[in-house]
PDB file of C-alpha atoms in Angstrom:
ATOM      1  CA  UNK A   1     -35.968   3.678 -50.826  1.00 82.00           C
ATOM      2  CA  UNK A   2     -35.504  -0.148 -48.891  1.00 91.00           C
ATOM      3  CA  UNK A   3     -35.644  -3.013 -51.377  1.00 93.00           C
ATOM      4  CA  UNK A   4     -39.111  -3.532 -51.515  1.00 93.00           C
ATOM      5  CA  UNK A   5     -40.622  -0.346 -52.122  1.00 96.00           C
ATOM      6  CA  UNK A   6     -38.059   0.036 -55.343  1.00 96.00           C
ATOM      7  CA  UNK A   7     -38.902  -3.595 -56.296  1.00 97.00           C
ATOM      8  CA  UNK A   8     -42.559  -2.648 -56.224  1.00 97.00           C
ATOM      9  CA  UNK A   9     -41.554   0.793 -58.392  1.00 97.00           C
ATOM     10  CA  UNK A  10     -39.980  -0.647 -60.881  1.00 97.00           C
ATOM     11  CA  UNK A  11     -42.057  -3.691 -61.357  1.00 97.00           C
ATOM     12  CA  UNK A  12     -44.970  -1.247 -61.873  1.00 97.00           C
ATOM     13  CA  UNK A  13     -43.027   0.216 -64.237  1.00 97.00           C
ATOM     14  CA  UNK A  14     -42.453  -2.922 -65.783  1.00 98.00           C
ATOM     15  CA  UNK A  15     -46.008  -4.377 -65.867  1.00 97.00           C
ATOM     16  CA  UNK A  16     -47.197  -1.210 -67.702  1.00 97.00           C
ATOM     17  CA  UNK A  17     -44.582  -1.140 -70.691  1.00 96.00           C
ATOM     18  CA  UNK A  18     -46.726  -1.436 -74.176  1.00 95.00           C
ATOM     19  CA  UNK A  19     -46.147  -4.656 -75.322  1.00 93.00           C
ATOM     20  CA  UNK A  20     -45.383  -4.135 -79.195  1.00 94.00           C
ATOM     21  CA  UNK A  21     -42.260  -2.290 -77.157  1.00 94.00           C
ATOM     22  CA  UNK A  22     -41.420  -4.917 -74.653  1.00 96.00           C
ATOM     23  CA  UNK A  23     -41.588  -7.423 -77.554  1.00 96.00           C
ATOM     24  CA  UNK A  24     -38.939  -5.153 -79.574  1.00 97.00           C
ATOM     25  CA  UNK A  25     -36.411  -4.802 -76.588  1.00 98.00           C
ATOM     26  CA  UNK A  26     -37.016  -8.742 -76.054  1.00 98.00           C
ATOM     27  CA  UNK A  27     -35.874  -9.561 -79.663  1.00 97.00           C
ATOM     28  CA  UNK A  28     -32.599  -6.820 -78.879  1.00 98.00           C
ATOM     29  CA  UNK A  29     -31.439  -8.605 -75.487  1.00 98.00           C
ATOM     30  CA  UNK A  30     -31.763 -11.646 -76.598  1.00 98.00           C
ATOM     31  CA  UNK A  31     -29.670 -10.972 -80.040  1.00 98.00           C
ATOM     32  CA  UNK A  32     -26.933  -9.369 -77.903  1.00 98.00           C
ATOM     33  CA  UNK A  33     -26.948 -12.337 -75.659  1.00 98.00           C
ATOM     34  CA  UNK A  34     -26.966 -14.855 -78.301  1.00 98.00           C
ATOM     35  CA  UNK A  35     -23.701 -12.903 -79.785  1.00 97.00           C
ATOM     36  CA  UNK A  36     -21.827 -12.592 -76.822  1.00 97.00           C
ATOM     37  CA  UNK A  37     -19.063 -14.703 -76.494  1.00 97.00           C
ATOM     38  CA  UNK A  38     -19.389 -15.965 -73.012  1.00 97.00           C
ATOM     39  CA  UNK A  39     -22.670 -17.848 -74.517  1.00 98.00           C
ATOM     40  CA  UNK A  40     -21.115 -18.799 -77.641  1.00 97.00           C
ATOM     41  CA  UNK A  41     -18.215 -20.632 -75.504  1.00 98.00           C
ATOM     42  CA  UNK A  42     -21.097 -22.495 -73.260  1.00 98.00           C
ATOM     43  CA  UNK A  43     -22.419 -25.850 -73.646  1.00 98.00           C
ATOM     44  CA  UNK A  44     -24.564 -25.809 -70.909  1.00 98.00           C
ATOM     45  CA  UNK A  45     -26.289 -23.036 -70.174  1.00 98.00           C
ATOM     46  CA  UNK A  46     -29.139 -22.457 -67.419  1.00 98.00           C
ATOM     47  CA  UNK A  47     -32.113 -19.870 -68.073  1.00 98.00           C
ATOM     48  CA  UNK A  48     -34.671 -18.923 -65.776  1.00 98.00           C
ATOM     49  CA  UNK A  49     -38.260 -19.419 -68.116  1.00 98.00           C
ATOM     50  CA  UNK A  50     -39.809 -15.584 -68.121  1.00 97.00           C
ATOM     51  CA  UNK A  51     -42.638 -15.328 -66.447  1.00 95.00           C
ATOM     52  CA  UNK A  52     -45.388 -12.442 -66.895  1.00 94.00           C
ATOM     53  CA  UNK A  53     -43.796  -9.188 -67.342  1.00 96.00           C
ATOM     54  CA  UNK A  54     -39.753 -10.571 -67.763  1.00 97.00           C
ATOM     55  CA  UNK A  55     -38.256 -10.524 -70.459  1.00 96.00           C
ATOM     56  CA  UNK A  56     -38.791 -13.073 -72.505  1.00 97.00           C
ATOM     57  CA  UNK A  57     -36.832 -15.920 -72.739  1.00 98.00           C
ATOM     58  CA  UNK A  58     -38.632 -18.910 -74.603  1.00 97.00           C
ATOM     59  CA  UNK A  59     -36.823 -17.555 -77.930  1.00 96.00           C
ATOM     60  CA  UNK A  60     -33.684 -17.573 -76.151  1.00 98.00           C
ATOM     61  CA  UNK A  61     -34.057 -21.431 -74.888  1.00 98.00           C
ATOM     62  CA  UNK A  62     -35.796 -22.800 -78.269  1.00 98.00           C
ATOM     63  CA  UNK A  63     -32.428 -20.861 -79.889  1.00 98.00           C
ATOM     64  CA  UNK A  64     -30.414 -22.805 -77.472  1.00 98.00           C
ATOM     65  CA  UNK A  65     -31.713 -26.190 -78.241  1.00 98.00           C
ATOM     66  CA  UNK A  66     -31.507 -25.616 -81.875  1.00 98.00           C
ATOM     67  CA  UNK A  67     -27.953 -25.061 -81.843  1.00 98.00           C
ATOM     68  CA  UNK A  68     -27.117 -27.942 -79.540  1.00 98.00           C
ATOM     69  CA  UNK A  69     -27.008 -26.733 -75.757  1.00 98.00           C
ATOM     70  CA  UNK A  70     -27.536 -28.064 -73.215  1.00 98.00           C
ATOM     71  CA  UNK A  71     -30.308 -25.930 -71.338  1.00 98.00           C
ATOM     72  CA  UNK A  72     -31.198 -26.068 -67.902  1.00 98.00           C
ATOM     73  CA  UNK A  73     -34.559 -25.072 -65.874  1.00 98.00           C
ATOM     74  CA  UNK A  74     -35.327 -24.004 -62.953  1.00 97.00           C
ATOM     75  CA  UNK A  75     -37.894 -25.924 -60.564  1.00 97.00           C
ATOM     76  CA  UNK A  76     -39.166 -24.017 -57.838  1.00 93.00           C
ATOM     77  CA  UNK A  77     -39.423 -25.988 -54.408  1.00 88.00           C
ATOM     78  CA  UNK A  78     -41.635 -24.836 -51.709  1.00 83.00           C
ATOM     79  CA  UNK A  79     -41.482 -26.556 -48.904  1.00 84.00           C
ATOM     80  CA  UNK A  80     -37.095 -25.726 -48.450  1.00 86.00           C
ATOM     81  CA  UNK A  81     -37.173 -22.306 -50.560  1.00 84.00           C
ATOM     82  CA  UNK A  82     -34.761 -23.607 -53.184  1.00 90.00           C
ATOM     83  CA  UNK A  83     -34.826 -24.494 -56.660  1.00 94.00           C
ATOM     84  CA  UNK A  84     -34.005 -27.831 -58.512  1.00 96.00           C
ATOM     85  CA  UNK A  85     -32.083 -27.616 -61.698  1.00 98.00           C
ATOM     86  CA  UNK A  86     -33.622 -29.738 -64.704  1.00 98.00           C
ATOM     87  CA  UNK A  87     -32.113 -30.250 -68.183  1.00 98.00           C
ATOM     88  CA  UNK A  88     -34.870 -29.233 -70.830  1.00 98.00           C
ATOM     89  CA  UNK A  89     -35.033 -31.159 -74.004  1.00 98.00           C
ATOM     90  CA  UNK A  90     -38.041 -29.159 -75.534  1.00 98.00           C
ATOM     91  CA  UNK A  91     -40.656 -26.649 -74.601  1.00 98.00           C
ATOM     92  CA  UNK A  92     -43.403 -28.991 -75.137  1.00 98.00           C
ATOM     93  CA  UNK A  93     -41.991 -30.782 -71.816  1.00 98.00           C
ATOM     94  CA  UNK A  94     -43.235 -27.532 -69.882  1.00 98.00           C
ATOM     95  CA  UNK A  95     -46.531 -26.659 -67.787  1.00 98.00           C
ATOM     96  CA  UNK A  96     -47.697 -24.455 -65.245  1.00 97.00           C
ATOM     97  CA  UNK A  97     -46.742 -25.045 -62.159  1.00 94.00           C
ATOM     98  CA  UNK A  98     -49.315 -24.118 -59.219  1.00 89.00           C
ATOM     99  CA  UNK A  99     -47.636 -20.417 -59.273  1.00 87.00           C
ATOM    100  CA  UNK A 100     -48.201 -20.274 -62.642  1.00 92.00           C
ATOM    101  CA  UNK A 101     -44.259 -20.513 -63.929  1.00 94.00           C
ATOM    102  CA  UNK A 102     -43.158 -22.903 -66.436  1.00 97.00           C
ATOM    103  CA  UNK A 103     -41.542 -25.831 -65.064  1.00 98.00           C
ATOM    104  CA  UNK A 104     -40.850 -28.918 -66.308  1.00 98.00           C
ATOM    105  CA  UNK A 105     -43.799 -31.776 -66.180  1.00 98.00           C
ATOM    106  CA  UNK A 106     -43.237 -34.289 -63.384  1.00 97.00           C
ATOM    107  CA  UNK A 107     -41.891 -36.987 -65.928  1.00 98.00           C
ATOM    108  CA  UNK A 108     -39.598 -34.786 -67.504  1.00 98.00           C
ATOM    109  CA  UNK A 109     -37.518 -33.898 -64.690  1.00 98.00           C
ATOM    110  CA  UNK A 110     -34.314 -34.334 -65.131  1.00 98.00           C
ATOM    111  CA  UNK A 111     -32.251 -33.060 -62.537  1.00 98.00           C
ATOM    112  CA  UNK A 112     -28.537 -31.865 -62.836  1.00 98.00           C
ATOM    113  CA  UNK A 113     -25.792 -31.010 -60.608  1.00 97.00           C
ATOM    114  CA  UNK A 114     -25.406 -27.076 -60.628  1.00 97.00           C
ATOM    115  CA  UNK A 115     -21.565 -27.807 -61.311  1.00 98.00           C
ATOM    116  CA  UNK A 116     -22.184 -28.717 -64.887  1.00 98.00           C
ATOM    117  CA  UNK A 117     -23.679 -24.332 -65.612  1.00 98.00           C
ATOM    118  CA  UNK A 118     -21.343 -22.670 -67.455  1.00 98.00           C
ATOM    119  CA  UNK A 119     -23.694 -19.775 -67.635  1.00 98.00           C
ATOM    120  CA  UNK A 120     -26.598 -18.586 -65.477  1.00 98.00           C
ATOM    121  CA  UNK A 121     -29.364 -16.870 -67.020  1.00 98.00           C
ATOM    122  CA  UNK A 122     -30.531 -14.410 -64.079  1.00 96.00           C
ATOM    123  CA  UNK A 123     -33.737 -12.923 -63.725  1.00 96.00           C
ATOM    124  CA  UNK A 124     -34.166 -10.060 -61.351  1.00 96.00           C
ATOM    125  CA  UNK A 125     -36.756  -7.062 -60.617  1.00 97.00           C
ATOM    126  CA  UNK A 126     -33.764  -4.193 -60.307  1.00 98.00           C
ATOM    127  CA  UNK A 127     -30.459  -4.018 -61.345  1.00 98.00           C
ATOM    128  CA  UNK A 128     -27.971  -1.347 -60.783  1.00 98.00           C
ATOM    129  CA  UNK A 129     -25.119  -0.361 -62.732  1.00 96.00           C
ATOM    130  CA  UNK A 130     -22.755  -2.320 -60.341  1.00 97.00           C
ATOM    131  CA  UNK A 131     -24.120  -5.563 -61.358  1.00 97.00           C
ATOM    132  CA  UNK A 132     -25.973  -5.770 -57.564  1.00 97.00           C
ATOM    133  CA  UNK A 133     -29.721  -7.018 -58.119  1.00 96.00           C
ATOM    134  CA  UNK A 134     -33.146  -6.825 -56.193  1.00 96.00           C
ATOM    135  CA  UNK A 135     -35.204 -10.663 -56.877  1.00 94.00           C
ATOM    136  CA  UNK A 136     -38.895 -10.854 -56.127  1.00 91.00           C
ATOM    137  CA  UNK A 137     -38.061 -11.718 -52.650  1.00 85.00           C
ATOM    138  CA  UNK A 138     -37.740 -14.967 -52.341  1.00 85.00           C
ATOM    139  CA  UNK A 139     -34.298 -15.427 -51.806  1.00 86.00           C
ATOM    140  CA  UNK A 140     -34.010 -18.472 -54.784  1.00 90.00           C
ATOM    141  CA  UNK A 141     -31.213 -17.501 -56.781  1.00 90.00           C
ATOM    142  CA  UNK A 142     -29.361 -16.070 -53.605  1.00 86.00           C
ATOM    143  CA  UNK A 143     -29.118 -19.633 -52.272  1.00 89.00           C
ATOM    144  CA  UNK A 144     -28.436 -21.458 -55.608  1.00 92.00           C
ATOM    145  CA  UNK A 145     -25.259 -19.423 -57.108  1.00 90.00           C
ATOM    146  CA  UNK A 146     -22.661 -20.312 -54.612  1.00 92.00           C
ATOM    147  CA  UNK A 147     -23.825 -23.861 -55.650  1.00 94.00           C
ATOM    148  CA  UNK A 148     -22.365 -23.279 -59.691  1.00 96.00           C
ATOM    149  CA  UNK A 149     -18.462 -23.272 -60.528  1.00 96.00           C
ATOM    150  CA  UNK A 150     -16.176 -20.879 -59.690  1.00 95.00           C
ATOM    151  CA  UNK A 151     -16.098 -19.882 -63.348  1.00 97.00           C
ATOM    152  CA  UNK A 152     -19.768 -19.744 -64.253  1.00 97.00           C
ATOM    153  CA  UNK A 153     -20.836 -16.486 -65.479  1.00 98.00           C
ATOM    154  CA  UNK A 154     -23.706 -15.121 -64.245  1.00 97.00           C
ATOM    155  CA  UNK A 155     -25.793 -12.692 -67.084  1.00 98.00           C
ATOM    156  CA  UNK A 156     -28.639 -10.472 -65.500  1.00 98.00           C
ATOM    157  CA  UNK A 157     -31.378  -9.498 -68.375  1.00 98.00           C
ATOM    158  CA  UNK A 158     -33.706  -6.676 -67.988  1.00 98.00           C
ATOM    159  CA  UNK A 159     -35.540  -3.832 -69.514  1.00 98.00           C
ATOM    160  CA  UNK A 160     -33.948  -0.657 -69.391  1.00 98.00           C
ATOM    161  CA  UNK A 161     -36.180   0.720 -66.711  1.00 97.00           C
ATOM    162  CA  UNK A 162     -35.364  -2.048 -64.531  1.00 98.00           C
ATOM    163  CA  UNK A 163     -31.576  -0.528 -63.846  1.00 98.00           C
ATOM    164  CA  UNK A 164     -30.931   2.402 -61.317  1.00 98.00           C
ATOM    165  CA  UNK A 165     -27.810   3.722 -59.779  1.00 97.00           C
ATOM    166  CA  UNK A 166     -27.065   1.700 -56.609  1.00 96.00           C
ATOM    167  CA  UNK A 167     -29.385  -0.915 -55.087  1.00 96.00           C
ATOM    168  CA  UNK A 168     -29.543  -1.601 -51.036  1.00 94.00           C
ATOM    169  CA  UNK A 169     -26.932  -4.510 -50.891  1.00 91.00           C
ATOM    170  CA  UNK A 170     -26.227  -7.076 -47.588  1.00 87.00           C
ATOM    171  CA  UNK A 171     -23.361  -8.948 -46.920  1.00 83.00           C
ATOM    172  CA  UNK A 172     -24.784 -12.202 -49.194  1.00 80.00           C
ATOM    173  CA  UNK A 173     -25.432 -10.380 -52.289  1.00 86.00           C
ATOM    174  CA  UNK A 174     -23.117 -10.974 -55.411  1.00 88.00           C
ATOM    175  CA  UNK A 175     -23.369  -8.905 -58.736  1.00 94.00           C
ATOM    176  CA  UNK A 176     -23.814 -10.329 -61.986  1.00 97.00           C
ATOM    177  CA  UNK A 177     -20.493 -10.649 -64.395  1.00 98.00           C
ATOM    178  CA  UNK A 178     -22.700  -9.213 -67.171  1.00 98.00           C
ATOM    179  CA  UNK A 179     -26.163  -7.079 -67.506  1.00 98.00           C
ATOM    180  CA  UNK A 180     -28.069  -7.243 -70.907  1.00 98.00           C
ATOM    181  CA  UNK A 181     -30.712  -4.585 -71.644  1.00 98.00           C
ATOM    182  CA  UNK A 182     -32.378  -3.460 -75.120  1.00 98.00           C
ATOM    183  CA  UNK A 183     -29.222  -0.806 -75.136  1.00 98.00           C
ATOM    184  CA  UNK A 184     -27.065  -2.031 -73.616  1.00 97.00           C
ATOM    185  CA  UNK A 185     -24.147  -4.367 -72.244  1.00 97.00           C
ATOM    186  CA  UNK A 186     -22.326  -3.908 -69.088  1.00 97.00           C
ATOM    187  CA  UNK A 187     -19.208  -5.699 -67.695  1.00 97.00           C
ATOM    188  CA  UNK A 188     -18.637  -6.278 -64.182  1.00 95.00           C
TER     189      UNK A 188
END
């Protein structure tokens, strides 16, 4: 299977999970990322905001900002196919942007050097059990992690169905350091 047909699999998948379950696994990954200690160590920390299907991941940015992180958002930018990092002071300070993801309201963008993430929050639509991940195609987070420290650590979170064995991989891809599902925690 090439990338995109096991993309499309699996986010089938994921679109059809019942939500009382999806809301149960949401409330496990984010408990076993809030206790990890890579996160505990972190003062700045930047988190993708779920959209759809994801997991969710307002809980785990409200937790943030209540215990004195700094939290960083993504801001998704067209016209050059990268993202702008914003520091997030609340989730009132969020809208819809005209794809429909969260991003921060025009005068609440605050933008931030990606040298400042100690942790990156990574979203993806397959993982394997190498750490190697399939996006949603648009190549954002492939262009903005060689941009963070040499000693950020990048955590993938995903639903359980969302992790095969091996995923195609090119030259450019990087794993994750750590994977977070409802079950589990793997180190890479």
């Amino acid at each position: 299977m090439d990338k995109k047909e096991l993309r499309e699999s699996i986010l089938s998948k994921r679109n059809s999970l019942d939500e009382s379950l999806r809301f149960e696994a949401d409330e496990k990954v984010a408990l076993r990322l809030l206790a990890l200690k890579e996160y505990r160590d972190a003062n700045t920390i930047f988190c993708f905001v779920s959209y759809k299907s994801e997991i969710d991941t307002k809980n785990i940015i409200v937790e943030s900002l209540r215990r004195g992180k700094r939290v960083i958002v993504p801001i998704v930018d067209k016209a050059t196919k990268t993202m702008i990092l914003s520091e997030l002071r609340s989730m009132e300070e969020l809208a819809p942007s005209d794809m429909g993801i969260l991003e921060p309201k025009p005068e609440f963008v605050r933008e931030v050097n990606p040298k400042v993430v100690d942790i990156c929050i990574t979203p993806g639509a397959v993982f394997d059990k190498h750490g190697y991940r399939i996006g949603y195609g648009g190549g954002f987070y492939d262009k903005m992690l060689p941009l963070f420290r040499e000693d950020e650590i990048n955590i993938g979170i995903c639903y359980d169905i969302q992790v095969v064995d091996e995923v195609p991989i090119e030259e450019f891809d990087k794993p994750v350091d750590v994977l977070i599902t409802p079950t589990d925690i793997l180190r890479f």
